[in-house]
mmCIF file of C-alpha atoms in Angstrom:
data_model
loop_
_atom_site.group_PDB
_atom_site.id
_atom_site.type_symbol
_atom_site.label_atom_id
_atom_site.label_comp_id
_atom_site.label_asym_id
_atom_site.label_seq_id
_atom_site.Cartn_x
_atom_site.Cartn_y
_atom_site.Cartn_z
ATOM 1 C CA MET A 1238 -42.267 -8.021 -46.888
ATOM 2 C CA PRO A 1239 -40.787 -9.171 -43.557
ATOM 3 C CA GLU A 1240 -39.511 -6.476 -41.137
ATOM 4 C CA PHE A 1241 -36.661 -6.944 -38.666
ATOM 5 C CA ALA A 1242 -35.467 -4.973 -35.642
ATOM 6 C CA LEU A 1243 -32.572 -5.466 -33.309
ATOM 7 C CA LEU A 1244 -33.486 -6.514 -29.766
ATOM 8 C CA ASP A 1245 -30.270 -7.572 -28.163
ATOM 9 C CA LEU A 1246 -26.618 -7.876 -29.229
ATOM 10 C CA SER A 1247 -23.786 -9.761 -27.444
ATOM 11 C CA VAL A 1248 -20.475 -11.202 -28.165
ATOM 12 C CA SER A 1249 -22.014 -14.687 -28.946
ATOM 13 C CA GLY A 1250 -25.054 -13.578 -30.894
ATOM 14 C CA ILE A 1251 -28.046 -11.435 -31.695
ATOM 15 C CA ALA A 1252 -31.774 -11.408 -31.029
ATOM 16 C CA ILE A 1253 -34.096 -9.818 -33.514
ATOM 17 C CA SER A 1254 -37.817 -8.985 -33.714
ATOM 18 C CA ALA A 1255 -39.409 -10.065 -36.942
ATOM 19 C CA THR A 1256 -42.712 -10.195 -38.698
ATOM 20 C CA TYR A 1257 -41.891 -13.461 -40.221
ATOM 21 C CA PRO A 1258 -40.724 -16.729 -38.410
ATOM 22 C CA LEU A 1259 -37.478 -18.413 -39.085
ATOM 23 C CA ALA A 1260 -36.706 -22.090 -38.502
ATOM 24 C CA PRO A 1261 -33.957 -23.224 -36.141
ATOM 25 C CA GLY A 1262 -30.793 -24.007 -38.165
ATOM 26 C CA ALA A 1263 -31.521 -21.322 -40.796
ATOM 27 C CA HIS A 1264 -28.547 -19.058 -41.634
ATOM 28 C CA LEU A 1265 -28.742 -15.274 -41.806
ATOM 29 C CA ASP A 1266 -26.430 -12.686 -43.346
ATOM 30 C CA ILE A 1267 -26.522 -9.685 -40.939
ATOM 31 C CA LYS A 1268 -25.071 -6.289 -41.596
ATOM 32 C CA LEU A 1269 -24.365 -4.247 -38.511
ATOM 33 C CA GLY A 1270 -23.796 -0.529 -38.913
ATOM 34 C CA GLY A 1271 -22.855 -0.948 -42.527
ATOM 35 C CA GLN A 1272 -19.233 -1.921 -41.584
ATOM 36 C CA VAL A 1273 -19.622 -5.481 -40.087
ATOM 37 C CA THR A 1274 -21.128 -8.339 -41.882
ATOM 38 C CA ALA A 1275 -21.849 -11.526 -39.890
ATOM 39 C CA ASP A 1276 -23.186 -15.030 -40.469
ATOM 40 C CA ALA A 1277 -25.700 -16.074 -37.814
ATOM 41 C CA GLU A 1278 -27.478 -19.388 -37.173
ATOM 42 C CA VAL A 1279 -31.112 -19.272 -35.831
ATOM 43 C CA LEU A 1280 -31.291 -21.096 -32.532
ATOM 44 C CA GLY A 1281 -34.865 -20.487 -31.773
ATOM 45 C CA CYS A 1282 -37.998 -18.514 -32.835
ATOM 46 C CA ARG A 1283 -41.071 -17.830 -30.705
ATOM 47 C CA LEU A 1284 -44.256 -16.016 -31.291
ATOM 48 C CA VAL A 1285 -44.425 -12.889 -29.157
ATOM 49 C CA GLU A 1286 -47.572 -11.347 -30.377
ATOM 50 C CA SER A 1287 -50.299 -12.895 -32.614
ATOM 51 C CA PRO A 1288 -51.324 -10.994 -35.725
ATOM 52 C CA THR A 1289 -54.508 -8.981 -35.717
ATOM 53 C CA GLN A 1290 -56.630 -7.450 -38.430
ATOM 54 C CA TYR A 1291 -54.333 -4.292 -38.404
ATOM 55 C CA THR A 1292 -50.886 -5.616 -37.282
ATOM 56 C CA PRO A 1293 -48.595 -8.489 -38.363
ATOM 57 C CA ALA A 1294 -47.348 -11.178 -35.979
ATOM 58 C CA GLU A 1295 -44.277 -10.528 -34.026
ATOM 59 C CA PHE A 1296 -41.584 -13.164 -33.410
ATOM 60 C CA ARG A 1297 -38.356 -13.158 -31.346
ATOM 61 C CA ILE A 1298 -35.546 -14.870 -33.149
ATOM 62 C CA ASN A 1299 -32.367 -15.810 -31.219
ATOM 63 C CA CYS A 1300 -29.191 -16.311 -33.265
ATOM 64 C CA ARG A 1301 -25.621 -17.433 -32.623
ATOM 65 C CA PHE A 1302 -22.769 -15.924 -34.668
ATOM 66 C CA SER A 1303 -21.022 -18.565 -36.700
ATOM 67 C CA ASP A 1304 -17.634 -16.873 -36.175
ATOM 68 C CA VAL A 1305 -16.608 -15.947 -32.543
ATOM 69 C CA GLU A 1306 -14.475 -13.071 -33.985
ATOM 70 C CA THR A 1307 -17.626 -11.427 -35.293
ATOM 71 C CA GLY A 1308 -19.007 -10.805 -31.816
ATOM 72 C CA MET A 1309 -15.671 -9.162 -30.808
ATOM 73 C CA GLU A 1310 -15.877 -6.662 -33.617
#
């Protein structure tokens, strides 16, 4: 099962760490703090750490919010 963690959050988008790669152009439904839901488009995904026998791979995924108002919330 993929795992995700927040790395960076700005008005225009979000960066997450994931154990599973996502292709540019993919859309994500993101819930922030249980109160804000946002649609984001994947801009890029890069391998940060290769998998080992004991740990999964780690990817940095950069996304842009589809709605500018979301970042303002």
